[in-house]
Short mmCIF file of C-alpha atoms and ligand atoms in Angstrom, two decimals:
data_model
loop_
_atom_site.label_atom_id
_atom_site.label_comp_id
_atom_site.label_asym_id
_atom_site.label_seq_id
_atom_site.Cartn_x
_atom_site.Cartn_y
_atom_site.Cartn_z
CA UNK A 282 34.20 65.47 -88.31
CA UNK A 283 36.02 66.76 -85.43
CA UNK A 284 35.11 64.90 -82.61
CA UNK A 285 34.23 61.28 -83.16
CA UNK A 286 31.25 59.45 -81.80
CA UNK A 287 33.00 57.48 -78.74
CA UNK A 288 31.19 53.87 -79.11
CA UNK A 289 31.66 51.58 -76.10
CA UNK A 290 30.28 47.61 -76.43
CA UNK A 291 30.13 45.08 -73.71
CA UNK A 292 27.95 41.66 -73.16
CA UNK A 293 26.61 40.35 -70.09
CA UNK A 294 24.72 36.86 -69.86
CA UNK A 295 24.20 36.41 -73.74
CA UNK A 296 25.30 34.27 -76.50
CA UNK A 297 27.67 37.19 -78.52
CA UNK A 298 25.25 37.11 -80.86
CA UNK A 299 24.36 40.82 -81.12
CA UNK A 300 28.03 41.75 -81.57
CA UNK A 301 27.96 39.07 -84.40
CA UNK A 302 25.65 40.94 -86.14
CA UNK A 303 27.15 44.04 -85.00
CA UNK A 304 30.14 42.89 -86.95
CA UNK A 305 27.69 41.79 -89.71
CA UNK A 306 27.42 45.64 -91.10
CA UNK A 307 30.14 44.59 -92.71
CA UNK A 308 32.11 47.25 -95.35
CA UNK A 309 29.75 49.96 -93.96
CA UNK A 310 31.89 49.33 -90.74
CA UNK A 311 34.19 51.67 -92.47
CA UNK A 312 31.76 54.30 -92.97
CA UNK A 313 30.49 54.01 -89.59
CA UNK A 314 34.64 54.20 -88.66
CA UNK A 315 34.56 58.17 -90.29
CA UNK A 316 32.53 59.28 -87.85
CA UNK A 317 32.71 57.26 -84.95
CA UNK A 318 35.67 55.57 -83.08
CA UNK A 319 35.66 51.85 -80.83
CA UNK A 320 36.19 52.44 -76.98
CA UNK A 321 35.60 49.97 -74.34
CA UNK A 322 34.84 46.79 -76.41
CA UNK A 323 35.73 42.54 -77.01
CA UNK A 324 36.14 44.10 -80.65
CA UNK A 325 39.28 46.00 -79.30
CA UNK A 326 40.32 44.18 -76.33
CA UNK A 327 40.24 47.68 -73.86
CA UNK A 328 38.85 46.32 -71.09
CA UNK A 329 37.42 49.39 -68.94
CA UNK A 330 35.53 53.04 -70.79
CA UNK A 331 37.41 56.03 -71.08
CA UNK A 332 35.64 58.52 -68.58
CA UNK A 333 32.67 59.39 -70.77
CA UNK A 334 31.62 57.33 -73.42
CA UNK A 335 28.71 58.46 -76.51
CA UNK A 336 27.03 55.35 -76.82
CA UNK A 337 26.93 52.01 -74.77
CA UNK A 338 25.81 48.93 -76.63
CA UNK A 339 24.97 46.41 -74.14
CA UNK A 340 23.77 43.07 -74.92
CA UNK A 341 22.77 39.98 -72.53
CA UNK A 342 20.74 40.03 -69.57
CA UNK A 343 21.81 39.35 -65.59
CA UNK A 344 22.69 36.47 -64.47
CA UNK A 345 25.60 36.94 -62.18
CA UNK A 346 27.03 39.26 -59.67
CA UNK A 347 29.59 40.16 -62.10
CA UNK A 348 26.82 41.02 -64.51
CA UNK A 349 25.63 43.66 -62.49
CA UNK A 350 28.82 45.26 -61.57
CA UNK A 351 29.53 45.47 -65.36
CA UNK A 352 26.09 47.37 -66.00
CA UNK A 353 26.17 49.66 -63.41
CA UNK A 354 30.28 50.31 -64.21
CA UNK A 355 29.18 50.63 -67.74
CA UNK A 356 26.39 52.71 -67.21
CA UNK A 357 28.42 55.18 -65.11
CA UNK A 358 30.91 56.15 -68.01
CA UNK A 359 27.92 55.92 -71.29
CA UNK A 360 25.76 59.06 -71.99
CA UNK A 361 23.53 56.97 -74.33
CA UNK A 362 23.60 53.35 -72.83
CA UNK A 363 21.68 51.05 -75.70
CA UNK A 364 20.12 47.84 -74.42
CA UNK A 365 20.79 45.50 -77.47
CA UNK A 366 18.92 42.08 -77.86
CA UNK A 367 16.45 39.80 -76.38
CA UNK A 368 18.26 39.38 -73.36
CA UNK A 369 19.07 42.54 -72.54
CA UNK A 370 15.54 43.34 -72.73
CA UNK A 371 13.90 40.68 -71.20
CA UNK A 372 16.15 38.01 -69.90
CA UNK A 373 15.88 36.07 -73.62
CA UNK A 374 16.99 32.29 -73.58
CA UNK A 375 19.04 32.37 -70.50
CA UNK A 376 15.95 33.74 -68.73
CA UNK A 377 14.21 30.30 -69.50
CA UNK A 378 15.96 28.97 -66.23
CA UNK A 379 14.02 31.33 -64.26
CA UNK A 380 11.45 28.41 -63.65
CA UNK A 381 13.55 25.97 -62.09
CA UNK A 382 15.43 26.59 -58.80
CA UNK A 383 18.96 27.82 -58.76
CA UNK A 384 19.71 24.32 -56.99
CA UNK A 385 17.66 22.07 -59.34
CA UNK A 386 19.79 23.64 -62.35
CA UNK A 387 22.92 23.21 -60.41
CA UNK A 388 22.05 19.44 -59.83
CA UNK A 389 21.22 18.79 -63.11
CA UNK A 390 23.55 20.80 -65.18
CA UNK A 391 26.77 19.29 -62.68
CA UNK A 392 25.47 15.91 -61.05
CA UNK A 393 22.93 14.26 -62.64
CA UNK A 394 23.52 15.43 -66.43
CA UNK A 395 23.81 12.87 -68.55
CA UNK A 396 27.56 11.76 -68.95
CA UNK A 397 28.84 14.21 -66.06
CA UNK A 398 31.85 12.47 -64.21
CA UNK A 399 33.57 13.03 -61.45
CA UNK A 400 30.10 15.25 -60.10
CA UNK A 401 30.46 18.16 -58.05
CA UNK A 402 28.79 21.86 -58.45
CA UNK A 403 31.77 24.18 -59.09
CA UNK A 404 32.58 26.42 -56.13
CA UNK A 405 35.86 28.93 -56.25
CA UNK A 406 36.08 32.03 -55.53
CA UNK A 407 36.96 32.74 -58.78
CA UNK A 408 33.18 32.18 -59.88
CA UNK A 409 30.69 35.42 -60.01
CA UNK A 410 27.93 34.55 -57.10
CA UNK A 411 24.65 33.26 -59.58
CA UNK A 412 21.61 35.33 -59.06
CA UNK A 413 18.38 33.57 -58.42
CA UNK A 414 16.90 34.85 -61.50
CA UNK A 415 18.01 36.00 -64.71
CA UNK A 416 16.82 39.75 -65.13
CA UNK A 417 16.50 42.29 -67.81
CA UNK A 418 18.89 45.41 -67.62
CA UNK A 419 16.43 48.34 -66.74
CA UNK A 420 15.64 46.73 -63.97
CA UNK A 421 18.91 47.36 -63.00
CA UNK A 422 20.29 50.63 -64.51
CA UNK A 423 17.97 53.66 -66.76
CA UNK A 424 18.61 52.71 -70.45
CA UNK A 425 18.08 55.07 -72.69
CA UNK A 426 17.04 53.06 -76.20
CA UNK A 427 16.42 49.73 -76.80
CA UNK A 428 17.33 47.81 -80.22
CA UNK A 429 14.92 44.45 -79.60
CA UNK A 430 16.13 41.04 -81.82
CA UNK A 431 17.74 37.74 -81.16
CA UNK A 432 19.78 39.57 -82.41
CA UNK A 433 18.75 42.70 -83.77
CA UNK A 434 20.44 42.65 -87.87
CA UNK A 435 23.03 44.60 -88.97
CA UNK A 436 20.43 46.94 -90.61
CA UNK A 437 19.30 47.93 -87.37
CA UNK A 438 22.65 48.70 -85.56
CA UNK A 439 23.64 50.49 -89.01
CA UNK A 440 20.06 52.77 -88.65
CA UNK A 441 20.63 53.92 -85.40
CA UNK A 442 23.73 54.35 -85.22
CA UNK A 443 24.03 56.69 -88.24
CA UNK A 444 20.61 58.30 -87.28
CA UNK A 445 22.98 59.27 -83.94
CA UNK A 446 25.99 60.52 -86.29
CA UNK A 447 23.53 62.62 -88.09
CA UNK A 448 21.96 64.06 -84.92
CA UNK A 449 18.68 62.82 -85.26
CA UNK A 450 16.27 60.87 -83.02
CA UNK A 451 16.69 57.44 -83.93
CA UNK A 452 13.94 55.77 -85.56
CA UNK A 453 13.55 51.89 -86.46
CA UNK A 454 11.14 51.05 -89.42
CA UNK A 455 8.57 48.65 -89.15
CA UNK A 456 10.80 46.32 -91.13
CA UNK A 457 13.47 46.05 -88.80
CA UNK A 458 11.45 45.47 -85.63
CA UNK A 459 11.78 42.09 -84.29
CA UNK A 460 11.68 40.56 -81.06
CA UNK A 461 13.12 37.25 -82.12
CA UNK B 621 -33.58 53.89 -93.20
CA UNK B 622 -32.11 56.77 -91.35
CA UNK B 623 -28.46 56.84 -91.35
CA UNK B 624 -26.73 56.19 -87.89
CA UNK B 625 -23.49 57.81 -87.42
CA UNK B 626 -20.46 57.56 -85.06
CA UNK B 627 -17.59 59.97 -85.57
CA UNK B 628 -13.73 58.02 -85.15
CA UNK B 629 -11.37 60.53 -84.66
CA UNK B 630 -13.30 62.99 -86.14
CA UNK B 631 -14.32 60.65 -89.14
CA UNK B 632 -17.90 59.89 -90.03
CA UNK B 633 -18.97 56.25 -89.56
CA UNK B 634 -21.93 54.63 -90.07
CA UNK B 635 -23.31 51.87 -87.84
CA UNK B 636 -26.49 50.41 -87.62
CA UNK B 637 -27.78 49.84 -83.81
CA UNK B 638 -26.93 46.97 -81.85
CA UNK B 639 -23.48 47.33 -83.56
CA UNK B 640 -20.65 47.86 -81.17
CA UNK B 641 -17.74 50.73 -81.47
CA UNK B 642 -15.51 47.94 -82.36
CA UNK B 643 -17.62 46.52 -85.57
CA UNK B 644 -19.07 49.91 -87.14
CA UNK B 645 -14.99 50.48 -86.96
CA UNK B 646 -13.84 47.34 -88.85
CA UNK B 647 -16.81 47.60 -91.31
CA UNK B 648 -15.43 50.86 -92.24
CA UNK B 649 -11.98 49.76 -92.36
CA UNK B 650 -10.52 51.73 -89.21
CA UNK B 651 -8.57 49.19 -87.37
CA UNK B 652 -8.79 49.37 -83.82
CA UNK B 653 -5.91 47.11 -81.41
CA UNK B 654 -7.53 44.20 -79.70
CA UNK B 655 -5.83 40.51 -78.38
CA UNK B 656 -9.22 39.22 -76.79
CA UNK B 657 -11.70 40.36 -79.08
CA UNK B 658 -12.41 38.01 -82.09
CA UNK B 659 -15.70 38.86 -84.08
CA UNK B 660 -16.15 34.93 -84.41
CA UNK B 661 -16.76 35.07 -80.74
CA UNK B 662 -19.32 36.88 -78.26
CA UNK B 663 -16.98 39.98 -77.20
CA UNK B 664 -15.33 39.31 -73.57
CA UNK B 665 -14.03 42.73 -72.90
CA UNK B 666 -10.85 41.75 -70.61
CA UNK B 667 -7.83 42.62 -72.36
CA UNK B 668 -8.26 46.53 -72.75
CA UNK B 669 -6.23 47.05 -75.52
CA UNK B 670 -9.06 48.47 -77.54
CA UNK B 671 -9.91 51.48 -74.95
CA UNK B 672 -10.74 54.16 -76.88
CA UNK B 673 -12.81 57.79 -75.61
CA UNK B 674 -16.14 57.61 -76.05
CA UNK B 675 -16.90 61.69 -75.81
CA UNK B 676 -13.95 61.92 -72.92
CA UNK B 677 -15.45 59.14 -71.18
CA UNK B 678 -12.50 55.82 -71.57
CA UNK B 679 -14.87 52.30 -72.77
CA UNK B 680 -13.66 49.11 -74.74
CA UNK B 681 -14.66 49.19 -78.17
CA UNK B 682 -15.30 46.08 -77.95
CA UNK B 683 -18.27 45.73 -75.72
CA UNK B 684 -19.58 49.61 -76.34
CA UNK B 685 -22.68 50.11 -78.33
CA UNK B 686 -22.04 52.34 -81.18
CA UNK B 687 -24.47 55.23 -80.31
CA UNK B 688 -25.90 58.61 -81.86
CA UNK B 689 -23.54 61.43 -80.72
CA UNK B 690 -20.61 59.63 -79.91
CA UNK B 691 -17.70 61.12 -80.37
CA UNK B 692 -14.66 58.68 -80.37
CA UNK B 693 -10.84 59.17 -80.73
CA UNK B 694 -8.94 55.95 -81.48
CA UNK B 695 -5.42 56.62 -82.85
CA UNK B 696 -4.09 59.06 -80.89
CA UNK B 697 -0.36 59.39 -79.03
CA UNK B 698 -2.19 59.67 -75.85
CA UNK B 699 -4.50 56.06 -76.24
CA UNK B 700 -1.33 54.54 -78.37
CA UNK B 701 0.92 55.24 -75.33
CA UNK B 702 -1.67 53.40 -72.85
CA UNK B 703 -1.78 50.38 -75.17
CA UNK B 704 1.97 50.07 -75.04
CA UNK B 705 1.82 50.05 -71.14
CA UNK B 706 -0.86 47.42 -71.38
CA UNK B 707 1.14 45.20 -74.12
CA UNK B 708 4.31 45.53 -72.06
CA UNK B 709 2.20 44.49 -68.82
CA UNK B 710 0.86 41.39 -70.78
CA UNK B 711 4.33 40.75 -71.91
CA UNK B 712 5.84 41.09 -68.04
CA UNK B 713 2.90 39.11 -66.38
CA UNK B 714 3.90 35.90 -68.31
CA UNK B 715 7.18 34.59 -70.09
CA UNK B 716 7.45 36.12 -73.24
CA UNK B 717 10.74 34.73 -74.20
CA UNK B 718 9.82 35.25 -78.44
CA UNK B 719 13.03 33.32 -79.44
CA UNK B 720 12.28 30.34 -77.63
CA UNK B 721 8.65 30.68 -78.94
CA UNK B 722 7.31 28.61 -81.88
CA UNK B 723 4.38 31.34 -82.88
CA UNK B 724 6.84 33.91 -82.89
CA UNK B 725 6.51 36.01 -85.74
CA UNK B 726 2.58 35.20 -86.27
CA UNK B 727 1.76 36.01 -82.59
CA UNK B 728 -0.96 38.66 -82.40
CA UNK B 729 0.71 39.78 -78.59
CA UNK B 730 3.86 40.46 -80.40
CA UNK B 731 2.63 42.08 -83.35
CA UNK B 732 0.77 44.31 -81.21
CA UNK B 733 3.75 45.09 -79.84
CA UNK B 734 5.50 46.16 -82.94
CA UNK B 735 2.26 47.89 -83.83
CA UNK B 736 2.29 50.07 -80.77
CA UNK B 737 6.21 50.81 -81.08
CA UNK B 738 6.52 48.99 -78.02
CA UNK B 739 10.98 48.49 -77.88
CA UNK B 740 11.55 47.46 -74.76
CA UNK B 741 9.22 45.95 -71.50
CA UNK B 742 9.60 48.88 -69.31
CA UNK B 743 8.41 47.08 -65.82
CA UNK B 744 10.09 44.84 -63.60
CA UNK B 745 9.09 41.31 -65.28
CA UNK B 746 6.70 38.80 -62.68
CA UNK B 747 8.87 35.37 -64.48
CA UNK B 748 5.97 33.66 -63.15
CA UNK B 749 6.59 29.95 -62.44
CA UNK B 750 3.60 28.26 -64.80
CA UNK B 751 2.94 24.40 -65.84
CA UNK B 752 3.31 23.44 -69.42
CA UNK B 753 0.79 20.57 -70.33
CA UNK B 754 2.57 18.40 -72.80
CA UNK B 755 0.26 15.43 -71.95
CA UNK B 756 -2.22 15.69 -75.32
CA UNK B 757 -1.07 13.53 -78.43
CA UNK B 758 -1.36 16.30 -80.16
CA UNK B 759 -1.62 19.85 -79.04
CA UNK B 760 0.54 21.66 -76.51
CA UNK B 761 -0.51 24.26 -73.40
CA UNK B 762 2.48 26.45 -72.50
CA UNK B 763 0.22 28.29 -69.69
CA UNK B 764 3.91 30.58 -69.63
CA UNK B 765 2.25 33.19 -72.62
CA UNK B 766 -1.27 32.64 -71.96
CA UNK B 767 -2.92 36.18 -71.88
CA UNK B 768 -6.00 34.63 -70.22
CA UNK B 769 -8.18 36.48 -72.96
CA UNK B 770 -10.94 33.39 -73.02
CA UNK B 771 -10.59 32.57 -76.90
CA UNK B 772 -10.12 29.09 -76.38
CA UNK B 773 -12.94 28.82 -73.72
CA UNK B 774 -15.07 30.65 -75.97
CA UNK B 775 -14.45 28.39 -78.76
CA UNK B 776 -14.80 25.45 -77.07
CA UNK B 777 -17.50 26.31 -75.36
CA UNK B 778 -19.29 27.81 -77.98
CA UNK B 779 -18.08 26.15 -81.54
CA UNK B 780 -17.02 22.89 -80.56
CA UNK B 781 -19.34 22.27 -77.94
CA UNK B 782 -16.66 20.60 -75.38
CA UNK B 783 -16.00 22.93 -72.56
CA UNK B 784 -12.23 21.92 -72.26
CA UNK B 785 -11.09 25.44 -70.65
CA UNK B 786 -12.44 27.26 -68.14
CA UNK B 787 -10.91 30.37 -66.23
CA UNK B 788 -9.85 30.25 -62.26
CA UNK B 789 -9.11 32.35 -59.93
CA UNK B 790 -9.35 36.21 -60.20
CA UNK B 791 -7.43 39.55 -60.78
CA UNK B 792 -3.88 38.33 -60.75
CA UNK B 793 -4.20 34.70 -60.03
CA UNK B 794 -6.71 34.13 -62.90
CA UNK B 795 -5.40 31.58 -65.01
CA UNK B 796 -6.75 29.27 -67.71
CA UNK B 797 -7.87 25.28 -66.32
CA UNK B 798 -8.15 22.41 -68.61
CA UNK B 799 -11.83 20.81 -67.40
CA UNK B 800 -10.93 17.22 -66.88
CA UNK B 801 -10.39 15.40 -63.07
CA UNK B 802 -6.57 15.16 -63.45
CA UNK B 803 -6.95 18.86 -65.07
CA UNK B 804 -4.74 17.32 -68.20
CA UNK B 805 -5.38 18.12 -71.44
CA UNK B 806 -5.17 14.26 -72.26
CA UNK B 807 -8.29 13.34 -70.38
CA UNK B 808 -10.29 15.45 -72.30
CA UNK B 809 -11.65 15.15 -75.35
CA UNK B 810 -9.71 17.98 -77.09
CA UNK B 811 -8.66 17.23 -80.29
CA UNK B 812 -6.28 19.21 -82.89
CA UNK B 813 -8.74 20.16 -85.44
CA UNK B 814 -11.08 21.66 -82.86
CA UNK B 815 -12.05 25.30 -83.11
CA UNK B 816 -10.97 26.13 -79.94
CA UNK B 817 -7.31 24.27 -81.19
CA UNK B 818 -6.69 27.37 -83.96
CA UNK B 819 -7.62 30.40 -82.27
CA UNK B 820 -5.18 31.03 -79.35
CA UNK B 821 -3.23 34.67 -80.46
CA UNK B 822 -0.34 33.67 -78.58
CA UNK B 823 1.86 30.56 -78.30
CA UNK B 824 0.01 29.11 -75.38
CA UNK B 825 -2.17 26.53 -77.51
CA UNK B 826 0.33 25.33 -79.91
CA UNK B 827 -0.11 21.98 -82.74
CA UNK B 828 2.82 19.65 -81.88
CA UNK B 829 5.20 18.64 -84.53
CA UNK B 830 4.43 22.13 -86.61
CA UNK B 831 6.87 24.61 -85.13
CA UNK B 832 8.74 26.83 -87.61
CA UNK B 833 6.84 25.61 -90.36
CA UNK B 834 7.51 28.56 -91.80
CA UNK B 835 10.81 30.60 -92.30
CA UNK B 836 11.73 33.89 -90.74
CA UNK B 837 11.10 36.19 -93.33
CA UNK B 838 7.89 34.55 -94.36
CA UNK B 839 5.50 35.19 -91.79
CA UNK B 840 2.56 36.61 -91.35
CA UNK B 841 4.06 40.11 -89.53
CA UNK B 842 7.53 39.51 -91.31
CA UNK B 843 5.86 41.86 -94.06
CA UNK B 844 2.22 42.97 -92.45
CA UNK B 845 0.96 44.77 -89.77
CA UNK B 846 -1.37 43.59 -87.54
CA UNK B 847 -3.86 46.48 -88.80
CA UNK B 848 -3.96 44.88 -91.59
CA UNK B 849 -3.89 41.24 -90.62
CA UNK B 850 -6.70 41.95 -88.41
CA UNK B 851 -8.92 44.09 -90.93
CA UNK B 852 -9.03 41.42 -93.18
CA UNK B 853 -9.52 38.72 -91.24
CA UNK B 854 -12.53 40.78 -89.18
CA UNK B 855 -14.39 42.22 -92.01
CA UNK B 856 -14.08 38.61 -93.95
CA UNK B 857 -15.83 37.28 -90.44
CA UNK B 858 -18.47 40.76 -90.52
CA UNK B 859 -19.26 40.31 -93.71
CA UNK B 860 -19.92 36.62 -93.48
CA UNK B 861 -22.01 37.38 -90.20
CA UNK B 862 -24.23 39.65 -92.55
CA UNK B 863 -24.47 38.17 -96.03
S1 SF4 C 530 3.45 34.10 -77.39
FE1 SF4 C 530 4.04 35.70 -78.80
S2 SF4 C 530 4.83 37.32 -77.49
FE2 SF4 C 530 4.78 35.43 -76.30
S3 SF4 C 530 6.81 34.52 -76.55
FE3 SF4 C 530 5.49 33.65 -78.10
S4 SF4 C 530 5.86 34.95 -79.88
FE4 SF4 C 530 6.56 36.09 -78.15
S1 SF4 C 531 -4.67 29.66 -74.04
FE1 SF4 C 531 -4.59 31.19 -75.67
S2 SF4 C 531 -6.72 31.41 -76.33
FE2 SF4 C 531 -6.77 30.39 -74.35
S3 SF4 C 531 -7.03 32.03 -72.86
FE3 SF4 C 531 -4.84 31.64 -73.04
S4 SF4 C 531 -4.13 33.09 -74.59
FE4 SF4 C 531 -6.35 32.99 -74.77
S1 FES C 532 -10.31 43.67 -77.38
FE1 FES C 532 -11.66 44.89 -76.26
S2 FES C 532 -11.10 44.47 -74.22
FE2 FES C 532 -9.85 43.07 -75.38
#
């Protein structure tokens, strides 16, 4: 094939779980390698896309400043950007904090946890500013396709994936639709 | 007897008056998506998701008499595409967080949502800020994924003869109230093997100390559809009702 599929992956505020299972394709990584090459990705270590990327996998949701600037960075440089997981698509488990203040969580998560010492709520400048709520990713940026699952199995990344290789719309069985 | 007949999307169904859309449908196997609608129960008519055209004309299946002339299209892109936007609303109006959820993979909301192809929520979500009742010995209210479709209040109402749940408020603000002073669950006499108890589609009415009972992979839409689920279940209940 002459010109590779460019694939670009990145997580925001999720558990690394879909790139787990990403990896989880296992020997047909090789396949997928023929005909499509990493770009932007933890799997590589490149830490910014090359100007125009194929596909975007994104997984995890917002949480942070810095989880926005990511999305909207990544989103910029991805023709197809792919929301991938739970969180992505709705929040998921980190979105569970979105019924307790910002301040209640700090308190509890920093001062009055059980077995904290030495209590204070971390404040550098270093830190990413923490958004009120955790949010889904299209309420942020368009995405083109979702790929729903907590995470989403190796069967799915493998059938849309290819499905894109083979320049057809991707489709997901009944089978492999899952929203945990 | 004269034969009645309906015609579903461009089918021929019999139905014998004083049937609605929704049961001449089921009786002849034509499934038909519905999350409030439970033929145990008097119909309610509130969740939409059975909207089907009645000659043109847009009516729940669920409450419509089945009528001479009517002609009624059910599975089409056109009504499939407005049940996705109502799933995904139902999904955005609560906290549909499935992996955190202990029905998840035998919830009817989420199978609907598979059933429709719905991939992804589409609006901005409400993350509505909702009390959990954990106060019964043995049953749990997560008002976070109720769907307000007055199942349990039927039940209880109607089965069990209890009244436990009512429904407040209106339009948006409608939510489901537990009928006791302290409005706890534990000060009523709810108890785990009412009717009322089995029959929540979602995991808003959950049995304590039963979660994951069963393993992914087993459920009940691991390996069916809810047209299918719901067929069988319905025309068991139908043909019950009749024999
Ligand atoms: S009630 Fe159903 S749709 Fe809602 S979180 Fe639980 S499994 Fe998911
Ligand atoms: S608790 Fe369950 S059965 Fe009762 S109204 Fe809410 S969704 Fe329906
Ligand atoms: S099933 Fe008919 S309106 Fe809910």
């Amino acid at each position: 094939m002459a010109n590779k599929l460019k694939v670009a992956t990145t997580s925001l505020a999720g558990c690394f779980g879909c790139h787990m299972s990403l990896l989880d394709i296992d020997e047909r990584l090789l396949d997928l390698c023929e005909v499509a090459e990493f770009d932007r990705s933890p799997l590589t270590d490149i830490k910014h896309c090359s100007e125009t990327v194929d596909i975007g996998l994104i997984e995890g949701g917002l949480c942070n400043a810095e989880n926005v600037h990511t999305l909207r960075e990544f989103r910029k440089h991805c023709r197809i950007l792919v929301g991938v997981g739970a969180c992505a698509l709705n929040g998921g488990i980190p979105a569970l904090r979105n019924h307790i203040p910002l301040q209640e969580c700090l308190e509890e998560a920093y001062l009055h946890g059980v077995g904290v010492e030495d209590a204070q709520v971390p404040n550098d400048p270093e830190l990413p500013l923490l958004l009120s709520k955790v949010h889904p990713i299209h309420e942020v940026v368009k995405v083109d396709y979702f790929l729903p699952g907590c995470p989403p199995s190796a069967d799915v990344f493998w059938k849309f994936l290819t499905d894109v290789a083979a320049g057809k719309e991707p489709e997901l069985p009944y089978e492999l639709v899952h929203y945990d | 007897m004269k034969p009645y007949h309906i015609s579903i999307d461009g089918q021929a169904v019999p139905y014998q008056p004083g049937q609605t859309i929704m049961e001449a449908a089921t009786a002849a196997g034509i499934y038909i998506p519905h999350l409030c609608h439970n033929p145990e129960f008097k119909p309610h008519g509130s969740c939409k998701l059975c909207t089907v055209k009645v000659n043109g004309r847009s009516a729940a299946a669920c409450t419509m008499p089945a009528g001479e002339g009517q002609e009624i299209q059910n599975n089409t892109p056109e009504l499939n595409a407005t049940r996705r936007a109502i799933t995904r609303m139902l999904f955005v109006e609560g906290n549909h967080i499935c992996p955190g959820c202990e029905k998840t993979g035998n919830c009817q909301l989420q199978a609907v949502g598979y059933y429709v192809g719905m991939l992804d929520t589409h609006y901005p979500h409400f993350f509505p800020t909702r009390r959990v009742d954990a106060s019964h010995p043995d049953v749990m209210l997560d008002l976070d994924r109720c769907i307000v479709c007055e199942l349990c209040v039927r039940a209880s109402r109607d089965v069990d003869g209890k009244n436990v749940f009512g429904l407040a408020g209106r339009g948006l603000q409608t939510r489901l109230v537990v009928n006791s002073a302290s409005g706890l669950l534990k000060d009523t006499d709810f108890s785990a093997g009412d009717k009322a108890a089995q029959v929540c589609p979602v995991g808003a009415i959950l049995i304590k100390r039963k979660g994951y009972e069963v393993p992914i992979g087993e459920r009940i839409f691991d390996h069916h559809t809810i047209g299918e689920v719901s067929l069988e279940h319905d025309q068991a209940v139908l043909g019950a009702d009749h024999g």
